Amino acid sequence: MHGEYKVPGGKLVVVDLDVEESALRNVRVAGDFFLEPDEAILSINSALEGAPSSMGAAGLAARITAALPESTVMLGLTAEGVGIAARRALAHATEWSDYHWQLVHMGPQAPALHMALDEVLTAEVAAGRRAPTLRVWEWASPAVVIGSFQSLRNEVDPGGAAKYGMTVVRRISGGGAMFVEPMSTITYSLSVPESLVSGLSFADSYAYLDDWVLGALGDMGIKAWYQPLNDIATEAGKIAGAAQKRVAGGEGAVLHHVTMSYDIDADKMLEVLRIGKEKLSDKGTKSAKKRVDPLRRQTGLAREAVIERMIASFRNRHGLTQGKVTDEEMTQAEELVRTKFGTEEWTARVP
């Protein structure tokens, strides 16, 4: 069995192992990390040898930590990362390189249609009818997108939304509200087979699926990191938030979408969103204006150039071919707008 895991902000860890009588055997840990002293790798292998195959990543990490010499130095490697790689081997997880990734980058679409396309494309990936897909959104109009479980009246000021012509829609994933203006926001979705995140906790899957964009931002000179549970941050502040939804059917799939602030109008956002004091205190700041730092200021690049560089970075890492939404998929999405995402019943399902 073979498992791989790239430690967020670190290096690749590879674990090969067998299972005999419900125990790990012939464990071999490798990767492009740095480890001193050399014999510490033998301690890691020995710590995992004989461990119950039912043991979770935390338990495996504890065995490794207990076995390492006190003088051990790990760079780009953690005991937790080795444990996760082992669990991914046991779960028969797939890797990014196992797939032919497809890019969908269409012209501007209505907010409700974006919600529907996320559901349809991810369901098609789950059913095996669509390749894993990176979809970059273009917005036809300004919008507020609330999470699946958020209260409409608690999150959105209807007067502010009406003043600025903002459409309010509800997505299928959890998480917080997104304030969107077409040329001030960069949004993308990953629709991936569930096996890509096998062996990862829900929280770890966020970091794993965000890792490529951290690399893309790094290529543009931005030092960014994953901030649990679902934010991407820099020294200047938060620049993006992510949300996920597991989709059943076939082999299963995961929808992971991210909204990045390119050039946010903080004053307008505060008129439209009701951002409570509790949320601000949770983020360790006194002002909502300081919570989000636009990419325009940090990169000095046009929005289109940032998107082009992100796509190029993904292509260089994992491969990417041009794709499109099929006629059948678009028909399904338009029907979902009519029956679900464009209805008051769905949008206000949590009043």
PDB file of C-alpha atoms in Angstrom, residues 12-296:
ATOM      1  CA  LEU A  12       6.245  15.471   0.603  1.00  0.00           C
ATOM      2  CA  VAL A  13       6.015  12.415   2.857  1.00  0.00           C
ATOM      3  CA  VAL A  14       5.606   8.952   1.304  1.00  0.00           C
ATOM      4  CA  VAL A  15       4.709   5.807   3.233  1.00  0.00           C
ATOM      5  CA  ASP A  16       4.733   2.299   1.764  1.00  0.00           C
ATOM      6  CA  LEU A  17       3.502  -0.535   3.920  1.00  0.00           C
ATOM      7  CA  ASP A  18       1.819  -3.920   4.096  1.00  0.00           C
ATOM      8  CA  VAL A  19      -0.882  -5.148   6.449  1.00  0.00           C
ATOM      9  CA  GLU A  20      -0.617  -8.579   8.018  1.00  0.00           C
ATOM     10  CA  GLU A  21      -3.027  -9.807  10.683  1.00  0.00           C
ATOM     11  CA  SER A  22      -4.395  -6.273  11.194  1.00  0.00           C
ATOM     12  CA  ALA A  23      -0.949  -4.785  11.869  1.00  0.00           C
ATOM     13  CA  LEU A  24       1.389  -2.564   9.822  1.00  0.00           C
ATOM     14  CA  ARG A  25       4.372  -4.458   8.405  1.00  0.00           C
ATOM     15  CA  ASN A  26       7.355  -3.612   6.187  1.00  0.00           C
ATOM     16  CA  VAL A  27       6.875   0.102   6.779  1.00  0.00           C
ATOM     17  CA  ARG A  28       9.088   2.359   4.671  1.00  0.00           C
ATOM     18  CA  VAL A  29       8.957   6.151   5.057  1.00  0.00           C
ATOM     19  CA  ALA A  30      10.536   8.391   2.403  1.00  0.00           C
ATOM     20  CA  GLY A  31      10.231  11.895   0.973  1.00  0.00           C
ATOM     21  CA  ASP A  32      12.034  15.134   0.118  1.00  0.00           C
ATOM     22  CA  PHE A  33      12.122  16.348   3.723  1.00  0.00           C
ATOM     23  CA  PHE A  34      15.200  16.969   5.889  1.00  0.00           C
ATOM     24  CA  LEU A  35      15.873  14.826   8.946  1.00  0.00           C
ATOM     25  CA  GLU A  36      18.738  14.672  11.412  1.00  0.00           C
ATOM     26  CA  PRO A  37      20.277  12.402  12.546  1.00  0.00           C
ATOM     27  CA  ASP A  38      20.108   9.965   9.636  1.00  0.00           C
ATOM     28  CA  GLU A  39      19.147   7.043  11.876  1.00  0.00           C
ATOM     29  CA  ALA A  40      15.974   8.858  12.932  1.00  0.00           C
ATOM     30  CA  ILE A  41      14.318   7.515   9.767  1.00  0.00           C
ATOM     31  CA  LEU A  42      14.860   4.003  11.131  1.00  0.00           C
ATOM     32  CA  SER A  43      13.224   5.047  14.402  1.00  0.00           C
ATOM     33  CA  ILE A  44      10.188   6.290  12.470  1.00  0.00           C
ATOM     34  CA  ASN A  45       9.908   3.040  10.513  1.00  0.00           C
ATOM     35  CA  SER A  46      10.268   0.987  13.700  1.00  0.00           C
ATOM     36  CA  ALA A  47       7.660   3.072  15.513  1.00  0.00           C
ATOM     37  CA  LEU A  48       5.075   2.279  12.851  1.00  0.00           C
ATOM     38  CA  GLU A  49       6.022  -1.376  12.478  1.00  0.00           C
ATOM     39  CA  GLY A  50       3.412  -3.524  14.208  1.00  0.00           C
ATOM     40  CA  ALA A  51       0.988  -0.673  14.866  1.00  0.00           C
ATOM     41  CA  PRO A  52      -2.685  -1.680  14.601  1.00  0.00           C
ATOM     42  CA  SER A  53      -4.034  -0.998  11.122  1.00  0.00           C
ATOM     43  CA  SER A  54      -7.081   0.575  12.785  1.00  0.00           C
ATOM     44  CA  MET A  55      -4.999   3.212  14.591  1.00  0.00           C
ATOM     45  CA  GLY A  56      -5.702   6.807  13.599  1.00  0.00           C
ATOM     46  CA  ALA A  57      -3.179   9.395  12.407  1.00  0.00           C
ATOM     47  CA  ALA A  58      -2.876  10.940  15.885  1.00  0.00           C
ATOM     48  CA  GLY A  59      -2.057   7.587  17.457  1.00  0.00           C
ATOM     49  CA  LEU A  60       0.546   6.828  14.811  1.00  0.00           C
ATOM     50  CA  ALA A  61       2.084  10.267  15.310  1.00  0.00           C
ATOM     51  CA  ALA A  62       2.297   9.657  19.066  1.00  0.00           C
ATOM     52  CA  ARG A  63       4.195   6.408  18.480  1.00  0.00           C
ATOM     53  CA  ILE A  64       6.659   8.233  16.223  1.00  0.00           C
ATOM     54  CA  THR A  65       7.187  11.092  18.677  1.00  0.00           C
ATOM     55  CA  ALA A  66       7.868   8.667  21.525  1.00  0.00           C
ATOM     56  CA  ALA A  67      10.433   6.747  19.466  1.00  0.00           C
ATOM     57  CA  LEU A  68      12.479   9.657  18.095  1.00  0.00           C
ATOM     58  CA  PRO A  69      15.840  10.531  19.678  1.00  0.00           C
ATOM     59  CA  GLU A  70      15.759  13.782  21.678  1.00  0.00           C
ATOM     60  CA  SER A  71      18.260  15.333  19.257  1.00  0.00           C
ATOM     61  CA  THR A  72      16.000  14.791  16.222  1.00  0.00           C
ATOM     62  CA  VAL A  73      15.515  17.766  13.916  1.00  0.00           C
ATOM     63  CA  MET A  74      12.722  17.591  11.332  1.00  0.00           C
ATOM     64  CA  LEU A  75      12.453  20.191   8.563  1.00  0.00           C
ATOM     65  CA  GLY A  76       9.461  20.019   6.246  1.00  0.00           C
ATOM     66  CA  LEU A  77       8.312  16.949   8.147  1.00  0.00           C
ATOM     67  CA  THR A  78       6.091  16.293  11.144  1.00  0.00           C
ATOM     68  CA  ALA A  79       5.114  13.155  13.019  1.00  0.00           C
ATOM     69  CA  GLU A  80       1.491  14.044  12.226  1.00  0.00           C
ATOM     70  CA  GLY A  81       2.312  14.240   8.514  1.00  0.00           C
ATOM     71  CA  VAL A  82       3.814  10.746   8.577  1.00  0.00           C
ATOM     72  CA  GLY A  83       0.722   9.466  10.390  1.00  0.00           C
ATOM     73  CA  ILE A  84      -1.559  11.012   7.780  1.00  0.00           C
ATOM     74  CA  ALA A  85       0.488   9.532   4.917  1.00  0.00           C
ATOM     75  CA  ALA A  86       0.202   6.112   6.554  1.00  0.00           C
ATOM     76  CA  ARG A  87      -3.567   6.476   6.922  1.00  0.00           C
ATOM     77  CA  ARG A  88      -3.809   7.512   3.266  1.00  0.00           C
ATOM     78  CA  ALA A  89      -1.940   4.332   2.308  1.00  0.00           C
ATOM     79  CA  LEU A  90      -4.390   2.269   4.316  1.00  0.00           C
ATOM     80  CA  ALA A  91      -7.355   4.096   2.782  1.00  0.00           C
ATOM     81  CA  HIS A  92      -6.062   3.513  -0.775  1.00  0.00           C
ATOM     82  CA  ALA A  93      -6.044   7.261  -1.355  1.00  0.00           C
ATOM     83  CA  THR A  94      -5.404   8.639  -4.817  1.00  0.00           C
ATOM     84  CA  GLU A  95      -2.975  11.452  -5.655  1.00  0.00           C
ATOM     85  CA  TRP A  96      -3.205  14.629  -7.746  1.00  0.00           C
ATOM     86  CA  SER A  97      -1.046  12.980 -10.414  1.00  0.00           C
ATOM     87  CA  ASP A  98      -3.527  10.120 -10.827  1.00  0.00           C
ATOM     88  CA  TYR A  99      -5.940  12.376 -12.715  1.00  0.00           C
ATOM     89  CA  HIS A 100      -6.226  14.405 -15.888  1.00  0.00           C
ATOM     90  CA  TRP A 101      -7.447  17.734 -14.538  1.00  0.00           C
ATOM     91  CA  GLN A 102      -9.875  19.853 -16.512  1.00  0.00           C
ATOM     92  CA  LEU A 103     -10.250  23.647 -16.453  1.00  0.00           C
ATOM     93  CA  VAL A 104     -13.637  25.319 -16.825  1.00  0.00           C
ATOM     94  CA  HIS A 105     -13.378  29.102 -17.186  1.00  0.00           C
ATOM     95  CA  MET A 106     -16.546  30.535 -18.704  1.00  0.00           C
ATOM     96  CA  GLY A 107     -17.873  34.028 -19.238  1.00  0.00           C
ATOM     97  CA  PRO A 108     -19.865  35.801 -16.498  1.00  0.00           C
ATOM     98  CA  GLN A 109     -22.768  33.833 -15.002  1.00  0.00           C
ATOM     99  CA  ALA A 110     -25.606  34.766 -12.661  1.00  0.00           C
ATOM    100  CA  PRO A 111     -24.991  34.054  -8.947  1.00  0.00           C
ATOM    101  CA  ALA A 112     -27.693  31.380  -8.681  1.00  0.00           C
ATOM    102  CA  LEU A 113     -26.280  29.561 -11.709  1.00  0.00           C
ATOM    103  CA  HIS A 114     -22.856  29.433 -10.057  1.00  0.00           C
ATOM    104  CA  MET A 115     -24.435  27.705  -7.040  1.00  0.00           C
ATOM    105  CA  ALA A 116     -26.127  25.185  -9.333  1.00  0.00           C
ATOM    106  CA  LEU A 117     -22.998  24.509 -11.399  1.00  0.00           C
ATOM    107  CA  ASP A 118     -21.072  23.643  -8.238  1.00  0.00           C
ATOM    108  CA  GLU A 119     -23.661  21.002  -7.367  1.00  0.00           C
ATOM    109  CA  VAL A 120     -23.983  19.581 -10.876  1.00  0.00           C
ATOM    110  CA  LEU A 121     -20.282  19.381 -11.755  1.00  0.00           C
ATOM    111  CA  THR A 122     -19.346  17.816  -8.425  1.00  0.00           C
ATOM    112  CA  ALA A 123     -22.124  15.234  -8.789  1.00  0.00           C
ATOM    113  CA  GLU A 124     -20.796  14.415 -12.266  1.00  0.00           C
ATOM    114  CA  VAL A 125     -17.299  13.885 -10.838  1.00  0.00           C
ATOM    115  CA  ALA A 126     -18.782  11.597  -8.170  1.00  0.00           C
ATOM    116  CA  ALA A 127     -20.545   9.570 -10.854  1.00  0.00           C
ATOM    117  CA  GLY A 128     -17.359   9.248 -12.906  1.00  0.00           C
ATOM    118  CA  ARG A 129     -18.789  11.124 -15.878  1.00  0.00           C
ATOM    119  CA  ARG A 130     -16.522  14.162 -15.475  1.00  0.00           C
ATOM    120  CA  ALA A 131     -12.789  14.514 -14.863  1.00  0.00           C
ATOM    121  CA  PRO A 132     -11.705  16.296 -11.678  1.00  0.00           C
ATOM    122  CA  THR A 133     -12.296  19.955 -12.413  1.00  0.00           C
ATOM    123  CA  LEU A 134     -10.936  23.372 -11.533  1.00  0.00           C
ATOM    124  CA  ARG A 135     -13.664  25.915 -12.285  1.00  0.00           C
ATOM    125  CA  VAL A 136     -12.814  29.612 -12.199  1.00  0.00           C
ATOM    126  CA  TRP A 137     -15.891  31.779 -11.730  1.00  0.00           C
ATOM    127  CA  GLU A 138     -16.782  35.016 -13.489  1.00  0.00           C
ATOM    128  CA  TRP A 139     -19.688  36.976 -11.984  1.00  0.00           C
ATOM    129  CA  ALA A 140     -22.473  38.617 -14.009  1.00  0.00           C
ATOM    130  CA  SER A 141     -23.663  40.727 -11.062  1.00  0.00           C
ATOM    131  CA  PRO A 142     -22.791  41.559  -7.444  1.00  0.00           C
ATOM    132  CA  ALA A 143     -23.953  39.081  -4.841  1.00  0.00           C
ATOM    133  CA  VAL A 144     -23.990  37.938  -1.264  1.00  0.00           C
ATOM    134  CA  VAL A 145     -23.505  34.189  -0.978  1.00  0.00           C
ATOM    135  CA  ILE A 146     -24.507  32.789   2.407  1.00  0.00           C
ATOM    136  CA  GLY A 147     -23.529  29.411   3.810  1.00  0.00           C
ATOM    137  CA  SER A 148     -25.899  26.476   3.829  1.00  0.00           C
ATOM    138  CA  PHE A 149     -26.702  26.831   7.535  1.00  0.00           C
ATOM    139  CA  GLN A 150     -26.591  30.605   8.010  1.00  0.00           C
ATOM    140  CA  SER A 151     -29.597  32.679   9.008  1.00  0.00           C
ATOM    141  CA  LEU A 152     -30.551  35.010   6.169  1.00  0.00           C
ATOM    142  CA  ARG A 153     -31.710  37.863   8.387  1.00  0.00           C
ATOM    143  CA  ASN A 154     -28.756  37.545  10.747  1.00  0.00           C
ATOM    144  CA  GLU A 155     -26.193  37.754   7.949  1.00  0.00           C
ATOM    145  CA  VAL A 156     -27.597  40.185   5.378  1.00  0.00           C
ATOM    146  CA  ASP A 157     -28.959  43.711   5.715  1.00  0.00           C
ATOM    147  CA  PRO A 158     -31.745  43.780   3.104  1.00  0.00           C
ATOM    148  CA  GLY A 159     -31.578  47.565   2.777  1.00  0.00           C
ATOM    149  CA  GLY A 160     -27.869  47.487   2.054  1.00  0.00           C
ATOM    150  CA  ALA A 161     -28.229  44.624  -0.407  1.00  0.00           C
ATOM    151  CA  ALA A 162     -31.014  46.438  -2.269  1.00  0.00           C
ATOM    152  CA  LYS A 163     -29.076  49.729  -2.282  1.00  0.00           C
ATOM    153  CA  TYR A 164     -26.193  48.132  -4.164  1.00  0.00           C
ATOM    154  CA  GLY A 165     -28.211  45.735  -6.313  1.00  0.00           C
ATOM    155  CA  MET A 166     -26.802  42.638  -4.632  1.00  0.00           C
ATOM    156  CA  THR A 167     -28.458  39.297  -5.326  1.00  0.00           C
ATOM    157  CA  VAL A 168     -28.584  37.056  -2.255  1.00  0.00           C
ATOM    158  CA  VAL A 169     -28.094  33.325  -2.865  1.00  0.00           C
ATOM    159  CA  ARG A 170     -27.445  30.331  -0.634  1.00  0.00           C
ATOM    160  CA  ARG A 171     -24.796  27.712  -1.478  1.00  0.00           C
ATOM    161  CA  ILE A 172     -24.744  23.999  -0.592  1.00  0.00           C
ATOM    162  CA  SER A 173     -21.601  24.215   1.566  1.00  0.00           C
ATOM    163  CA  GLY A 174     -21.325  25.527   5.095  1.00  0.00           C
ATOM    164  CA  GLY A 175     -19.215  28.441   6.283  1.00  0.00           C
ATOM    165  CA  GLY A 176     -19.699  32.184   6.268  1.00  0.00           C
ATOM    166  CA  ALA A 177     -21.083  34.813   3.937  1.00  0.00           C
ATOM    167  CA  MET A 178     -19.237  35.922   0.805  1.00  0.00           C
ATOM    168  CA  PHE A 179     -19.439  39.556  -0.356  1.00  0.00           C
ATOM    169  CA  VAL A 180     -18.950  39.577  -4.115  1.00  0.00           C
ATOM    170  CA  GLU A 181     -18.434  42.308  -6.680  1.00  0.00           C
ATOM    171  CA  PRO A 182     -17.574  41.001 -10.161  1.00  0.00           C
ATOM    172  CA  MET A 183     -14.222  42.709 -10.669  1.00  0.00           C
ATOM    173  CA  SER A 184     -13.204  42.695  -7.005  1.00  0.00           C
ATOM    174  CA  THR A 185     -13.432  38.972  -6.278  1.00  0.00           C
ATOM    175  CA  ILE A 186     -11.632  35.839  -7.466  1.00  0.00           C
ATOM    176  CA  THR A 187     -13.590  32.635  -6.897  1.00  0.00           C
ATOM    177  CA  TYR A 188     -12.793  29.081  -7.903  1.00  0.00           C
ATOM    178  CA  SER A 189     -14.112  25.587  -7.225  1.00  0.00           C
ATOM    179  CA  LEU A 190     -12.387  22.226  -7.116  1.00  0.00           C
ATOM    180  CA  SER A 191     -14.640  19.248  -7.804  1.00  0.00           C
ATOM    181  CA  VAL A 192     -12.539  16.218  -6.854  1.00  0.00           C
ATOM    182  CA  PRO A 193     -13.033  12.485  -6.267  1.00  0.00           C
ATOM    183  CA  GLU A 194     -13.457  11.683  -2.583  1.00  0.00           C
ATOM    184  CA  SER A 195     -10.512   9.290  -2.803  1.00  0.00           C
ATOM    185  CA  LEU A 196      -8.184  12.282  -3.230  1.00  0.00           C
ATOM    186  CA  VAL A 197      -8.790  13.215   0.417  1.00  0.00           C
ATOM    187  CA  SER A 198      -9.068   9.657   1.787  1.00  0.00           C
ATOM    188  CA  GLY A 199      -7.254   9.280   5.072  1.00  0.00           C
ATOM    189  CA  LEU A 200      -7.485  12.999   5.829  1.00  0.00           C
ATOM    190  CA  SER A 201      -9.598  14.522   8.571  1.00  0.00           C
ATOM    191  CA  PHE A 202     -12.130  17.120   7.455  1.00  0.00           C
ATOM    192  CA  ALA A 203      -9.810  19.889   8.680  1.00  0.00           C
ATOM    193  CA  ASP A 204      -6.721  18.362   7.037  1.00  0.00           C
ATOM    194  CA  SER A 205      -8.543  18.162   3.710  1.00  0.00           C
ATOM    195  CA  TYR A 206      -8.885  21.962   3.673  1.00  0.00           C
ATOM    196  CA  ALA A 207      -5.137  22.408   4.038  1.00  0.00           C
ATOM    197  CA  TYR A 208      -4.447  19.685   1.466  1.00  0.00           C
ATOM    198  CA  LEU A 209      -6.747  21.163  -1.192  1.00  0.00           C
ATOM    199  CA  ASP A 210      -5.532  24.726  -0.502  1.00  0.00           C
ATOM    200  CA  ASP A 211      -1.843  23.865  -0.819  1.00  0.00           C
ATOM    201  CA  TRP A 212      -1.624  24.534  -4.568  1.00  0.00           C
ATOM    202  CA  VAL A 213      -3.012  28.055  -4.240  1.00  0.00           C
ATOM    203  CA  LEU A 214      -0.544  28.843  -1.459  1.00  0.00           C
ATOM    204  CA  GLY A 215       2.141  27.893  -3.962  1.00  0.00           C
ATOM    205  CA  ALA A 216       0.519  30.067  -6.630  1.00  0.00           C
ATOM    206  CA  LEU A 217       0.456  33.039  -4.275  1.00  0.00           C
ATOM    207  CA  GLY A 218       4.081  32.361  -3.386  1.00  0.00           C
ATOM    208  CA  ASP A 219       4.943  32.499  -7.089  1.00  0.00           C
ATOM    209  CA  MET A 220       3.452  36.020  -7.075  1.00  0.00           C
ATOM    210  CA  GLY A 221       5.568  37.069  -4.114  1.00  0.00           C
ATOM    211  CA  ILE A 222       2.900  36.639  -1.430  1.00  0.00           C
ATOM    212  CA  LYS A 223       3.795  34.641   1.646  1.00  0.00           C
ATOM    213  CA  ALA A 224       0.483  33.005   2.521  1.00  0.00           C
ATOM    214  CA  TRP A 225      -0.534  30.196   4.816  1.00  0.00           C
ATOM    215  CA  TYR A 226      -3.533  28.070   5.692  1.00  0.00           C
ATOM    216  CA  GLN A 227      -5.245  29.266   8.864  1.00  0.00           C
ATOM    217  CA  PRO A 228      -7.621  26.658  10.337  1.00  0.00           C
ATOM    218  CA  LEU A 229     -10.329  25.925   9.675  1.00  0.00           C
ATOM    219  CA  ASN A 230     -10.943  27.556   6.341  1.00  0.00           C
ATOM    220  CA  ASP A 231      -8.973  30.784   5.837  1.00  0.00           C
ATOM    221  CA  ILE A 232      -5.943  31.743   3.768  1.00  0.00           C
ATOM    222  CA  ALA A 233      -3.979  34.501   5.464  1.00  0.00           C
ATOM    223  CA  THR A 234      -0.910  36.694   5.007  1.00  0.00           C
ATOM    224  CA  GLU A 235       0.959  39.010   7.327  1.00  0.00           C
ATOM    225  CA  ALA A 236      -1.281  41.812   6.032  1.00  0.00           C
ATOM    226  CA  GLY A 237      -4.502  39.954   6.863  1.00  0.00           C
ATOM    227  CA  LYS A 238      -6.965  37.389   5.566  1.00  0.00           C
ATOM    228  CA  ILE A 239      -7.215  37.193   1.788  1.00  0.00           C
ATOM    229  CA  ALA A 240      -9.506  34.196   1.223  1.00  0.00           C
ATOM    230  CA  GLY A 241     -11.985  31.794   2.751  1.00  0.00           C
ATOM    231  CA  ALA A 242     -12.857  28.247   1.732  1.00  0.00           C
ATOM    232  CA  ALA A 243     -15.888  25.988   2.115  1.00  0.00           C
ATOM    233  CA  GLN A 244     -16.555  22.323   1.346  1.00  0.00           C
ATOM    234  CA  LYS A 245     -19.376  19.926   0.655  1.00  0.00           C
ATOM    235  CA  ARG A 246     -19.252  16.133   0.362  1.00  0.00           C
ATOM    236  CA  VAL A 247     -21.417  14.847  -2.491  1.00  0.00           C
ATOM    237  CA  ALA A 248     -22.706  11.264  -2.453  1.00  0.00           C
ATOM    238  CA  GLY A 249     -23.259   9.016  -5.456  1.00  0.00           C
ATOM    239  CA  GLY A 250     -20.894   6.770  -7.360  1.00  0.00           C
ATOM    240  CA  GLU A 251     -17.467   6.889  -5.737  1.00  0.00           C
ATOM    241  CA  GLY A 252     -18.289  10.163  -3.997  1.00  0.00           C
ATOM    242  CA  ALA A 253     -16.776  13.604  -4.535  1.00  0.00           C
ATOM    243  CA  VAL A 254     -15.782  16.738  -2.662  1.00  0.00           C
ATOM    244  CA  LEU A 255     -16.624  20.301  -3.611  1.00  0.00           C
ATOM    245  CA  HIS A 256     -13.994  22.740  -2.335  1.00  0.00           C
ATOM    246  CA  HIS A 257     -14.485  26.374  -3.278  1.00  0.00           C
ATOM    247  CA  VAL A 258     -12.510  29.474  -2.364  1.00  0.00           C
ATOM    248  CA  THR A 259     -13.348  33.158  -2.551  1.00  0.00           C
ATOM    249  CA  MET A 260     -10.407  35.560  -2.656  1.00  0.00           C
ATOM    250  CA  SER A 261     -10.646  39.330  -2.181  1.00  0.00           C
ATOM    251  CA  TYR A 262      -8.942  41.133  -5.030  1.00  0.00           C
ATOM    252  CA  ASP A 263     -10.084  44.702  -4.314  1.00  0.00           C
ATOM    253  CA  ILE A 264     -12.819  44.727  -1.690  1.00  0.00           C
ATOM    254  CA  ASP A 265     -14.888  47.815  -0.821  1.00  0.00           C
ATOM    255  CA  ALA A 266     -14.918  47.385   2.966  1.00  0.00           C
ATOM    256  CA  ASP A 267     -17.334  50.268   3.615  1.00  0.00           C
ATOM    257  CA  LYS A 268     -19.889  48.809   1.196  1.00  0.00           C
ATOM    258  CA  MET A 269     -19.405  45.325   2.652  1.00  0.00           C
ATOM    259  CA  LEU A 270     -20.233  46.632   6.125  1.00  0.00           C
ATOM    260  CA  GLU A 271     -23.489  48.115   4.815  1.00  0.00           C
ATOM    261  CA  VAL A 272     -24.516  44.781   3.297  1.00  0.00           C
ATOM    262  CA  LEU A 273     -23.247  42.180   5.761  1.00  0.00           C
ATOM    263  CA  ARG A 274     -24.118  42.048   9.427  1.00  0.00           C
ATOM    264  CA  ILE A 275     -20.747  41.164  10.906  1.00  0.00           C
ATOM    265  CA  GLY A 276     -21.171  40.579  14.607  1.00  0.00           C
ATOM    266  CA  LYS A 277     -18.751  41.420  17.388  1.00  0.00           C
ATOM    267  CA  GLU A 278     -18.390  37.738  18.266  1.00  0.00           C
ATOM    268  CA  LYS A 279     -17.088  36.944  14.781  1.00  0.00           C
ATOM    269  CA  LEU A 280     -14.621  39.829  14.925  1.00  0.00           C
ATOM    270  CA  SER A 281     -13.313  38.798  18.339  1.00  0.00           C
ATOM    271  CA  ASP A 282     -12.918  35.233  17.109  1.00  0.00           C
ATOM    272  CA  LYS A 283     -10.634  36.557  14.361  1.00  0.00           C
ATOM    273  CA  GLY A 284      -8.649  38.661  16.829  1.00  0.00           C
ATOM    274  CA  THR A 285      -9.475  42.054  15.318  1.00  0.00           C
ATOM    275  CA  LYS A 286     -11.650  45.030  16.245  1.00  0.00           C
ATOM    276  CA  SER A 287     -12.589  46.118  12.745  1.00  0.00           C
ATOM    277  CA  ALA A 288     -14.075  44.175   9.859  1.00  0.00           C
ATOM    278  CA  LYS A 289     -12.135  46.442   7.504  1.00  0.00           C
ATOM    279  CA  LYS A 290      -8.917  44.887   8.799  1.00  0.00           C
ATOM    280  CA  ARG A 291     -10.083  41.302   8.322  1.00  0.00           C
ATOM    281  CA  VAL A 292      -9.602  41.160   4.558  1.00  0.00           C
ATOM    282  CA  ASP A 293      -6.574  42.426   2.642  1.00  0.00           C
ATOM    283  CA  PRO A 294      -7.022  42.684  -1.135  1.00  0.00           C
ATOM    284  CA  LEU A 295      -4.774  40.911  -3.577  1.00  0.00           C
ATOM    285  CA  ARG A 296      -4.563  43.980  -5.804  1.00  0.00           C
TER     286      ARG A 296
END
